[in-house]
C-alpha positions as a LaTeX table, in Angstrom:
\begin{tabular}{lrrr}
\hline
Residue & $x$ (\AA) & $y$ (\AA) & $z$ (\AA) \\
\hline
Unk1 & 1.39 & 13.15 & 57.41 \\
Unk2 & 3.32 & 12.75 & 54.06 \\
Unk3 & 5.73 & 9.87 & 54.22 \\
Unk4 & 8.29 & 12.31 & 52.45 \\
Unk5 & 9.40 & 14.50 & 55.32 \\
Unk6 & 10.90 & 17.09 & 52.95 \\
Unk7 & 7.58 & 17.43 & 50.72 \\
Unk8 & 6.01 & 20.85 & 50.41 \\
Unk9 & 3.02 & 22.22 & 52.51 \\
Unk10 & 0.39 & 24.20 & 51.21 \\
Unk11 & $-1.23$ & 26.90 & 53.67 \\
Unk12 & $-4.61$ & 27.31 & 52.09 \\
Unk13 & $-7.40$ & 29.70 & 52.39 \\
Unk14 & $-11.18$ & 29.28 & 51.65 \\
Unk15 & $-11.07$ & 31.18 & 48.51 \\
Unk16 & $-8.56$ & 30.28 & 45.60 \\
Unk17 & $-8.36$ & 30.15 & 42.26 \\
Unk18 & $-8.41$ & 26.40 & 40.38 \\
Unk19 & $-6.07$ & 25.56 & 37.54 \\
Unk20 & $-5.90$ & 21.85 & 35.93 \\
Unk21 & $-2.57$ & 20.34 & 36.98 \\
Unk22 & $-1.98$ & 19.79 & 33.01 \\
Unk23 & $-2.31$ & 23.94 & 32.69 \\
Unk24 & 0.20 & 24.68 & 35.64 \\
Unk25 & 2.55 & 21.97 & 34.02 \\
Unk26 & 2.44 & 23.13 & 30.58 \\
Unk27 & 5.85 & 23.69 & 29.51 \\
Unk28 & 5.43 & 25.71 & 26.62 \\
Unk29 & 4.18 & 28.61 & 28.93 \\
Unk30 & 6.63 & 30.64 & 30.59 \\
Unk31 & 5.97 & 31.59 & 34.32 \\
Unk32 & 5.18 & 34.99 & 33.09 \\
Unk33 & 2.32 & 34.00 & 30.97 \\
Unk34 & 1.31 & 31.39 & 33.23 \\
Unk35 & 1.16 & 33.79 & 36.18 \\
Unk36 & $-1.19$ & 36.18 & 34.08 \\
Unk37 & $-3.08$ & 33.25 & 33.11 \\
Unk38 & $-3.60$ & 32.50 & 36.92 \\
Unk39 & $-4.52$ & 36.49 & 37.61 \\
Unk40 & $-7.35$ & 36.63 & 34.67 \\
Unk41 & $-8.81$ & 33.11 & 35.93 \\
Unk42 & $-9.37$ & 34.67 & 38.95 \\
Unk43 & $-11.31$ & 37.55 & 38.15 \\
Unk44 & $-14.84$ & 38.07 & 38.11 \\
Unk45 & $-17.06$ & 37.55 & 34.97 \\
Unk46 & $-17.53$ & 41.40 & 34.57 \\
Unk47 & $-13.99$ & 41.99 & 34.21 \\
Unk48 & $-12.25$ & 43.19 & 31.32 \\
Unk49 & $-8.98$ & 42.22 & 30.25 \\
Unk50 & $-6.56$ & 45.10 & 29.31 \\
Unk51 & $-2.88$ & 45.16 & 28.97 \\
Unk52 & $-2.25$ & 48.22 & 30.46 \\
Unk53 & $-4.17$ & 47.41 & 33.40 \\
Unk54 & $-2.22$ & 44.09 & 33.99 \\
Unk55 & 1.04 & 46.27 & 33.22 \\
Unk56 & $-0.22$ & 48.75 & 36.14 \\
Unk57 & 0.88 & 48.67 & 39.77 \\
Unk58 & 3.96 & 48.03 & 41.75 \\
Unk59 & 5.83 & 45.12 & 40.73 \\
Unk60 & 4.32 & 44.47 & 37.17 \\
Unk61 & 6.68 & 43.91 & 34.19 \\
Unk62 & 5.26 & 46.60 & 31.92 \\
Unk63 & 2.86 & 47.02 & 29.17 \\
Unk64 & 5.17 & 45.07 & 26.16 \\
Unk65 & 5.93 & 42.51 & 28.61 \\
Unk66 & 2.46 & 41.57 & 29.36 \\
Unk67 & 1.45 & 42.14 & 25.60 \\
Unk68 & 4.09 & 39.56 & 24.82 \\
Unk69 & 2.66 & 37.36 & 27.28 \\
Unk70 & $-1.19$ & 37.70 & 25.79 \\
Unk71 & 0.70 & 36.40 & 22.50 \\
Unk72 & 2.43 & 33.69 & 24.42 \\
Unk73 & $-1.08$ & 32.16 & 25.84 \\
Unk74 & $-2.82$ & 33.06 & 22.28 \\
Unk75 & $-0.57$ & 30.93 & 20.36 \\
Unk76 & $-1.35$ & 27.88 & 22.93 \\
Unk77 & $-5.16$ & 28.41 & 22.97 \\
Unk78 & $-5.63$ & 30.09 & 26.40 \\
Unk79 & $-6.57$ & 33.25 & 25.46 \\
Unk80 & $-7.96$ & 35.67 & 22.84 \\
Unk81 & $-9.83$ & 39.12 & 22.11 \\
Unk82 & $-13.21$ & 38.68 & 20.32 \\
Unk83 & $-14.73$ & 41.02 & 18.10 \\
Unk84 & $-18.33$ & 40.22 & 18.81 \\
Unk85 & $-21.62$ & 40.94 & 16.63 \\
Unk86 & $-24.84$ & 40.60 & 18.48 \\
Unk87 & $-27.92$ & 39.89 & 16.93 \\
Unk88 & $-29.35$ & 43.31 & 17.39 \\
Unk89 & $-26.36$ & 44.44 & 15.13 \\
Unk90 & $-24.30$ & 45.97 & 17.87 \\
Unk91 & $-21.00$ & 44.89 & 18.57 \\
Unk92 & $-18.59$ & 44.47 & 21.68 \\
Unk93 & $-14.92$ & 43.80 & 22.02 \\
Unk94 & $-14.14$ & 41.13 & 24.98 \\
Unk95 & $-11.57$ & 38.76 & 26.17 \\
Unk96 & $-12.13$ & 34.88 & 26.12 \\
Unk97 & $-9.78$ & 32.94 & 28.64 \\
Unk98 & $-9.51$ & 29.27 & 29.10 \\
Unk99 & $-8.63$ & 26.93 & 31.83 \\
Unk100 & $-7.13$ & 24.38 & 29.49 \\
Unk101 & $-5.41$ & 24.76 & 25.94 \\
Unk102 & $-8.01$ & 24.92 & 23.25 \\
Unk103 & $-6.83$ & 23.80 & 19.96 \\
Unk104 & $-9.25$ & 25.67 & 18.04 \\
Unk105 & $-8.29$ & 29.01 & 19.43 \\
Unk106 & $-4.31$ & 28.13 & 18.51 \\
Unk107 & $-5.26$ & 27.34 & 15.03 \\
Unk108 & $-7.60$ & 30.50 & 14.65 \\
Unk109 & $-4.48$ & 32.55 & 16.46 \\
Unk110 & $-2.45$ & 31.56 & 12.70 \\
Unk111 & $-5.49$ & 32.11 & 10.63 \\
Unk112 & $-5.91$ & 35.39 & 11.39 \\
Unk113 & $-2.29$ & 36.47 & 11.08 \\
Unk114 & $-0.93$ & 35.88 & 14.56 \\
Unk115 & $-3.41$ & 38.80 & 16.20 \\
Unk116 & $-5.11$ & 38.71 & 19.36 \\
Unk117 & $-8.57$ & 39.69 & 17.98 \\
Unk118 & $-10.97$ & 37.26 & 15.89 \\
Unk119 & $-14.46$ & 38.41 & 14.69 \\
Unk120 & $-17.51$ & 36.12 & 16.38 \\
Unk121 & $-21.08$ & 36.40 & 15.63 \\
Unk122 & $-23.71$ & 35.76 & 17.85 \\
Unk123 & $-25.92$ & 32.62 & 16.66 \\
Unk124 & $-29.89$ & 32.12 & 17.55 \\
Unk125 & $-29.18$ & 30.09 & 20.41 \\
Unk126 & $-26.72$ & 32.69 & 22.24 \\
Unk127 & $-23.53$ & 30.84 & 21.09 \\
Unk128 & $-21.08$ & 32.59 & 19.13 \\
Unk129 & $-19.48$ & 31.43 & 15.75 \\
Unk130 & $-16.07$ & 32.39 & 14.17 \\
Unk131 & $-16.47$ & 34.26 & 11.08 \\
Unk132 & $-13.60$ & 33.84 & 8.87 \\
Unk133 & $-12.29$ & 35.95 & 5.80 \\
Unk134 & $-13.90$ & 33.94 & 3.07 \\
Unk135 & $-17.51$ & 34.27 & 5.55 \\
Unk136 & $-17.78$ & 30.88 & 6.67 \\
Unk137 & $-18.48$ & 30.08 & 10.50 \\
Unk138 & $-16.79$ & 27.78 & 12.36 \\
Unk139 & $-16.70$ & 26.81 & 15.99 \\
Unk140 & $-15.89$ & 29.37 & 18.52 \\
Unk141 & $-13.73$ & 26.30 & 20.60 \\
Unk142 & $-16.12$ & 26.77 & 23.63 \\
Unk143 & $-16.72$ & 23.06 & 24.92 \\
Unk144 & $-18.95$ & 21.72 & 27.69 \\
Unk145 & $-17.19$ & 22.58 & 30.96 \\
Unk146 & $-15.41$ & 19.84 & 32.64 \\
Unk147 & $-17.94$ & 19.71 & 35.83 \\
Unk148 & $-20.81$ & 18.97 & 33.72 \\
Unk149 & $-22.11$ & 15.29 & 34.31 \\
Unk150 & $-20.95$ & 13.11 & 31.32 \\
Unk151 & $-24.03$ & 10.89 & 30.32 \\
Unk152 & $-23.55$ & 7.11 & 30.36 \\
Unk153 & $-23.56$ & 5.97 & 26.68 \\
Unk154 & $-27.04$ & 4.11 & 25.91 \\
Unk155 & $-25.93$ & 0.62 & 24.81 \\
Unk156 & $-26.82$ & $-0.37$ & 21.21 \\
Unk157 & $-29.54$ & $-2.75$ & 20.15 \\
Unk158 & $-26.89$ & $-4.36$ & 17.99 \\
Unk159 & $-23.88$ & $-5.09$ & 20.18 \\
Unk160 & $-22.28$ & $-5.75$ & 16.95 \\
Unk161 & $-22.98$ & $-2.43$ & 15.57 \\
Unk162 & $-20.01$ & 0.23 & 16.43 \\
Unk163 & $-20.59$ & 3.04 & 18.22 \\
Unk164 & $-21.25$ & 6.23 & 15.99 \\
Unk165 & $-18.05$ & 8.29 & 16.17 \\
Unk166 & $-18.25$ & 12.26 & 16.33 \\
Unk167 & $-16.73$ & 13.83 & 13.26 \\
Unk168 & $-14.44$ & 16.62 & 13.89 \\
Unk169 & $-15.65$ & 20.10 & 12.27 \\
Unk170 & $-13.68$ & 20.24 & 8.85 \\
Unk171 & $-11.34$ & 22.88 & 8.72 \\
Unk172 & $-12.26$ & 26.18 & 7.16 \\
Unk173 & $-11.13$ & 27.03 & 3.62 \\
Unk174 & $-9.37$ & 30.09 & 4.70 \\
Unk175 & $-7.70$ & 28.35 & 7.61 \\
Unk176 & $-6.41$ & 25.49 & 4.72 \\
Unk177 & $-5.28$ & 28.14 & 2.71 \\
Unk178 & $-3.24$ & 30.23 & 5.37 \\
Unk179 & $-1.53$ & 27.16 & 6.84 \\
Unk180 & $-0.58$ & 25.65 & 3.45 \\
Unk181 & 1.35 & 29.24 & 3.07 \\
Unk182 & 2.68 & 29.27 & 6.27 \\
Unk183 & 4.07 & 25.86 & 5.73 \\
Unk184 & 5.51 & 26.86 & 2.38 \\
Unk185 & 7.05 & 29.77 & 4.13 \\
Unk186 & 8.71 & 27.72 & 6.85 \\
Unk187 & 10.15 & 25.37 & 4.28 \\
Unk188 & 11.75 & 27.17 & 1.77 \\
Unk189 & 15.09 & 28.31 & 2.63 \\
Unk190 & 16.51 & 31.80 & 2.21 \\
Unk191 & 18.75 & 30.69 & $-0.93$ \\
Unk192 & 15.33 & 29.24 & $-2.46$ \\
Unk193 & 13.48 & 32.64 & $-1.83$ \\
Unk194 & 16.54 & 34.34 & $-3.69$ \\
Unk195 & 16.44 & 31.76 & $-6.49$ \\
Unk196 & 12.93 & 32.45 & $-7.27$ \\
Unk197 & 13.15 & 36.48 & $-7.31$ \\
Unk198 & 16.00 & 35.82 & $-9.56$ \\
Unk199 & 14.24 & 33.47 & $-12.15$ \\
Unk200 & 11.30 & 36.05 & $-11.91$ \\
Unk201 & 11.33 & 37.19 & $-15.38$ \\
Unk202 & 12.20 & 40.97 & $-16.14$ \\
Unk203 & 10.40 & 43.27 & $-17.95$ \\
Unk204 & 11.95 & 45.11 & $-21.18$ \\
Unk205 & 13.05 & 48.21 & $-19.22$ \\
Unk206 & 14.34 & 46.13 & $-16.08$ \\
Unk207 & 16.51 & 43.91 & $-18.45$ \\
Unk208 & 18.19 & 47.29 & $-20.00$ \\
Unk209 & 18.58 & 49.12 & $-16.78$ \\
Unk210 & 20.44 & 45.90 & $-14.84$ \\
Unk211 & 22.22 & 45.50 & $-17.43$ \\
Unk212 & 23.90 & 49.14 & $-17.97$ \\
Unk213 & 24.21 & 49.12 & $-14.01$ \\
Unk214 & 26.19 & 46.27 & $-13.97$ \\
Unk215 & 28.27 & 47.56 & $-17.04$ \\
Unk216 & 28.64 & 50.74 & $-16.03$ \\
Unk217 & 30.12 & 49.34 & $-12.23$ \\
Unk218 & 32.59 & 46.95 & $-14.23$ \\
Unk219 & 34.06 & 49.39 & $-16.84$ \\
Unk220 & 33.43 & 53.16 & $-15.39$ \\
Unk221 & 33.95 & 51.85 & $-11.74$ \\
Unk222 & 32.02 & 51.77 & $-8.45$ \\
Unk223 & 29.18 & 54.81 & $-8.60$ \\
Unk224 & 30.18 & 57.66 & $-6.07$ \\
Unk225 & 26.72 & 58.72 & $-5.91$ \\
Unk226 & 24.92 & 59.15 & $-2.33$ \\
Unk227 & 22.18 & 56.71 & $-3.39$ \\
Unk228 & 22.97 & 53.57 & $-5.70$ \\
Unk229 & 19.51 & 52.54 & $-5.41$ \\
Unk230 & 17.92 & 55.83 & $-6.72$ \\
Unk231 & 20.71 & 55.48 & $-9.76$ \\
Unk232 & 19.35 & 52.05 & $-10.43$ \\
Unk233 & 15.84 & 53.28 & $-10.29$ \\
Unk234 & 16.52 & 56.12 & $-12.48$ \\
Unk235 & 17.91 & 54.12 & $-15.25$ \\
Unk236 & 14.58 & 52.11 & $-15.17$ \\
Unk237 & 12.60 & 55.17 & $-15.61$ \\
Unk238 & 14.52 & 56.35 & $-18.52$ \\
Unk239 & 14.48 & 53.14 & $-20.07$ \\
Unk240 & 10.96 & 53.00 & $-19.90$ \\
Unk241 & 10.32 & 56.34 & $-21.72$ \\
Unk242 & 13.03 & 55.39 & $-24.43$ \\
Unk243 & 10.88 & 52.24 & $-24.93$ \\
Unk244 & 7.47 & 53.64 & $-24.61$ \\
Unk245 & 8.66 & 56.30 & $-27.17$ \\
Unk246 & 9.56 & 53.58 & $-29.81$ \\
Unk247 & 13.35 & 52.90 & $-29.26$ \\
Unk248 & 14.33 & 49.46 & $-29.12$ \\
Unk249 & 16.07 & 47.76 & $-26.12$ \\
Unk250 & 19.57 & 47.20 & $-28.26$ \\
Unk251 & 19.53 & 51.15 & $-29.18$ \\
Unk252 & 18.65 & 51.99 & $-25.38$ \\
Unk253 & 21.74 & 49.87 & $-24.09$ \\
Unk254 & 24.04 & 51.33 & $-27.06$ \\
Unk255 & 22.50 & 55.10 & $-25.92$ \\
Unk256 & 24.02 & 54.79 & $-22.37$ \\
Unk257 & 26.85 & 53.44 & $-23.81$ \\
Unk258 & 27.60 & 56.38 & $-25.71$ \\
Unk259 & 26.93 & 58.89 & $-22.76$ \\
Unk260 & 29.83 & 57.27 & $-20.78$ \\
Unk261 & 28.43 & 58.07 & $-17.48$ \\
Unk262 & 26.81 & 55.77 & $-14.61$ \\
Unk263 & 23.62 & 57.94 & $-14.57$ \\
Unk264 & 23.48 & 60.77 & $-17.65$ \\
Unk265 & 20.81 & 63.51 & $-17.39$ \\
Unk266 & 17.73 & 63.07 & $-19.68$ \\
Unk267 & 19.51 & 65.79 & $-21.99$ \\
Unk268 & 22.33 & 63.73 & $-22.27$ \\
Unk269 & 20.64 & 60.50 & $-22.51$ \\
Unk270 & 18.14 & 62.02 & $-25.36$ \\
Unk271 & 20.74 & 63.11 & $-27.06$ \\
Unk272 & 22.61 & 59.57 & $-27.42$ \\
Unk273 & 19.69 & 58.04 & $-28.26$ \\
Unk274 & 19.33 & 60.62 & $-31.53$ \\
Unk275 & 22.64 & 59.71 & $-32.39$ \\
Unk276 & 21.88 & 55.89 & $-32.09$ \\
Unk277 & 18.51 & 56.43 & $-34.04$ \\
Unk278 & 20.71 & 58.14 & $-37.08$ \\
Unk279 & 23.29 & 55.59 & $-36.63$ \\
Unk280 & 25.73 & 58.82 & $-36.64$ \\
Unk281 & 28.61 & 59.22 & $-33.87$ \\
Unk282 & 28.98 & 62.36 & $-32.08$ \\
Unk283 & 31.53 & 64.64 & $-33.55$ \\
Unk284 & 34.30 & 64.20 & $-30.88$ \\
Unk285 & 35.55 & 67.77 & $-31.71$ \\
Unk286 & 32.54 & 69.64 & $-30.52$ \\
Unk287 & 32.77 & 67.81 & $-27.33$ \\
Unk288 & 29.69 & 65.34 & $-27.86$ \\
Unk289 & 27.49 & 68.03 & $-29.11$ \\
Unk290 & 25.85 & 68.38 & $-32.85$ \\
Unk291 & 28.50 & 70.39 & $-35.34$ \\
Unk292 & 27.22 & 73.60 & $-36.09$ \\
Unk293 & 24.71 & 74.66 & $-38.64$ \\
Unk294 & 26.54 & 74.60 & $-42.09$ \\
Unk295 & 24.86 & 75.74 & $-45.38$ \\
Unk296 & 27.95 & 73.44 & $-47.01$ \\
Unk297 & 26.87 & 70.35 & $-44.82$ \\
Unk298 & 23.17 & 70.62 & $-45.13$ \\
Unk299 & 22.42 & 71.52 & $-48.69$ \\
Unk300 & 25.81 & 70.77 & $-50.52$ \\
Unk301 & 29.14 & 72.68 & $-51.53$ \\
Unk302 & 27.49 & 73.74 & $-54.83$ \\
Unk303 & 24.95 & 76.03 & $-53.01$ \\
Unk304 & 26.44 & 79.05 & $-51.73$ \\
Unk305 & 23.31 & 81.57 & $-51.08$ \\
Unk306 & 21.22 & 79.55 & $-48.84$ \\
Unk307 & 18.35 & 76.91 & $-49.78$ \\
Unk308 & 17.55 & 75.72 & $-53.20$ \\
Unk309 & 14.81 & 77.49 & $-54.93$ \\
Unk310 & 11.27 & 75.59 & $-54.69$ \\
Unk311 & 10.32 & 73.71 & $-57.47$ \\
Unk312 & 7.47 & 74.77 & $-59.95$ \\
Unk313 & 6.04 & 73.11 & $-62.85$ \\
Unk314 & 8.14 & 74.72 & $-65.28$ \\
Unk315 & 10.81 & 73.81 & $-63.04$ \\
Unk316 & 10.11 & 70.10 & $-62.05$ \\
Unk317 & 11.54 & 68.20 & $-59.21$ \\
Unk318 & 15.05 & 66.96 & $-59.92$ \\
Unk319 & 14.85 & 64.27 & $-57.18$ \\
Unk320 & 17.27 & 65.09 & $-54.74$ \\
Unk321 & 17.76 & 63.55 & $-51.58$ \\
Unk322 & 18.40 & 64.95 & $-48.43$ \\
Unk323 & 20.00 & 63.58 & $-45.54$ \\
Unk324 & 19.45 & 63.75 & $-42.24$ \\
Unk325 & 21.30 & 65.92 & $-39.83$ \\
Unk326 & 21.77 & 65.33 & $-36.25$ \\
Unk327 & 19.21 & 67.60 & $-33.82$ \\
\hline
\end{tabular}
């Protein structure tokens, strides 16, 4: 009888599931996750772990809650799914459960994007190795059972010679890269991410569209359309088309200014581009449209009846220069 009269008394039977005290006291696990781990350890080897089955029945917490608990167990190295490829080429999906936390499983959970399943490949001796994205193979994390006898170390012939230490498995390249990316993303503050995004060099089309977007908002007032993002993307598209056609960034920017609109139509933008290329302002009296055709404006006031006659050898070219009329 224990000296502590208020101690817990355990009513036991012959059949029970055995769990390490360290696992039962793992404060990283929720009681829900610990309960599911205990239930899985109590099943026979041919039993398949399925979240739908764990969530089925009275008193269960639902499939989403079960899957959350399974991810919790996987993150701490107690559980994972294995996409197994065997030597005969066949594949199968099965669960792996550990009575104690396996550090390698926890690392693989991060390496494979916090997914429950990892690919494993059968070896000639019947064991499995994890296959990483760079086709390298690594340990599957299964160690010797705790109840296996541990052989006594054989004393060295030279007592002064230190006992060799087992070198840990080198971290696969894919695991190293994934851990570095995760560390960089966690250490970078949101403000730093915004600065990086701002510092990214813009394309010529993006630079002009961004400038006019801000210019129009400042001088023409807030945009009253339904989709402001659609307005900006439209400016980018028209800007890039004009640059591809040979217009300069300055000409495109001034053409947008000529329209006097937040988001001009393609025809309005093309008309403004033409005026900017010819460097002639649009006649205001025609509502921004080119002036009607005039013989006097085209051929000169001295011509009354149409275009000049075609030059002939007897009537050599007088060297007259014709101006460009806006389209």
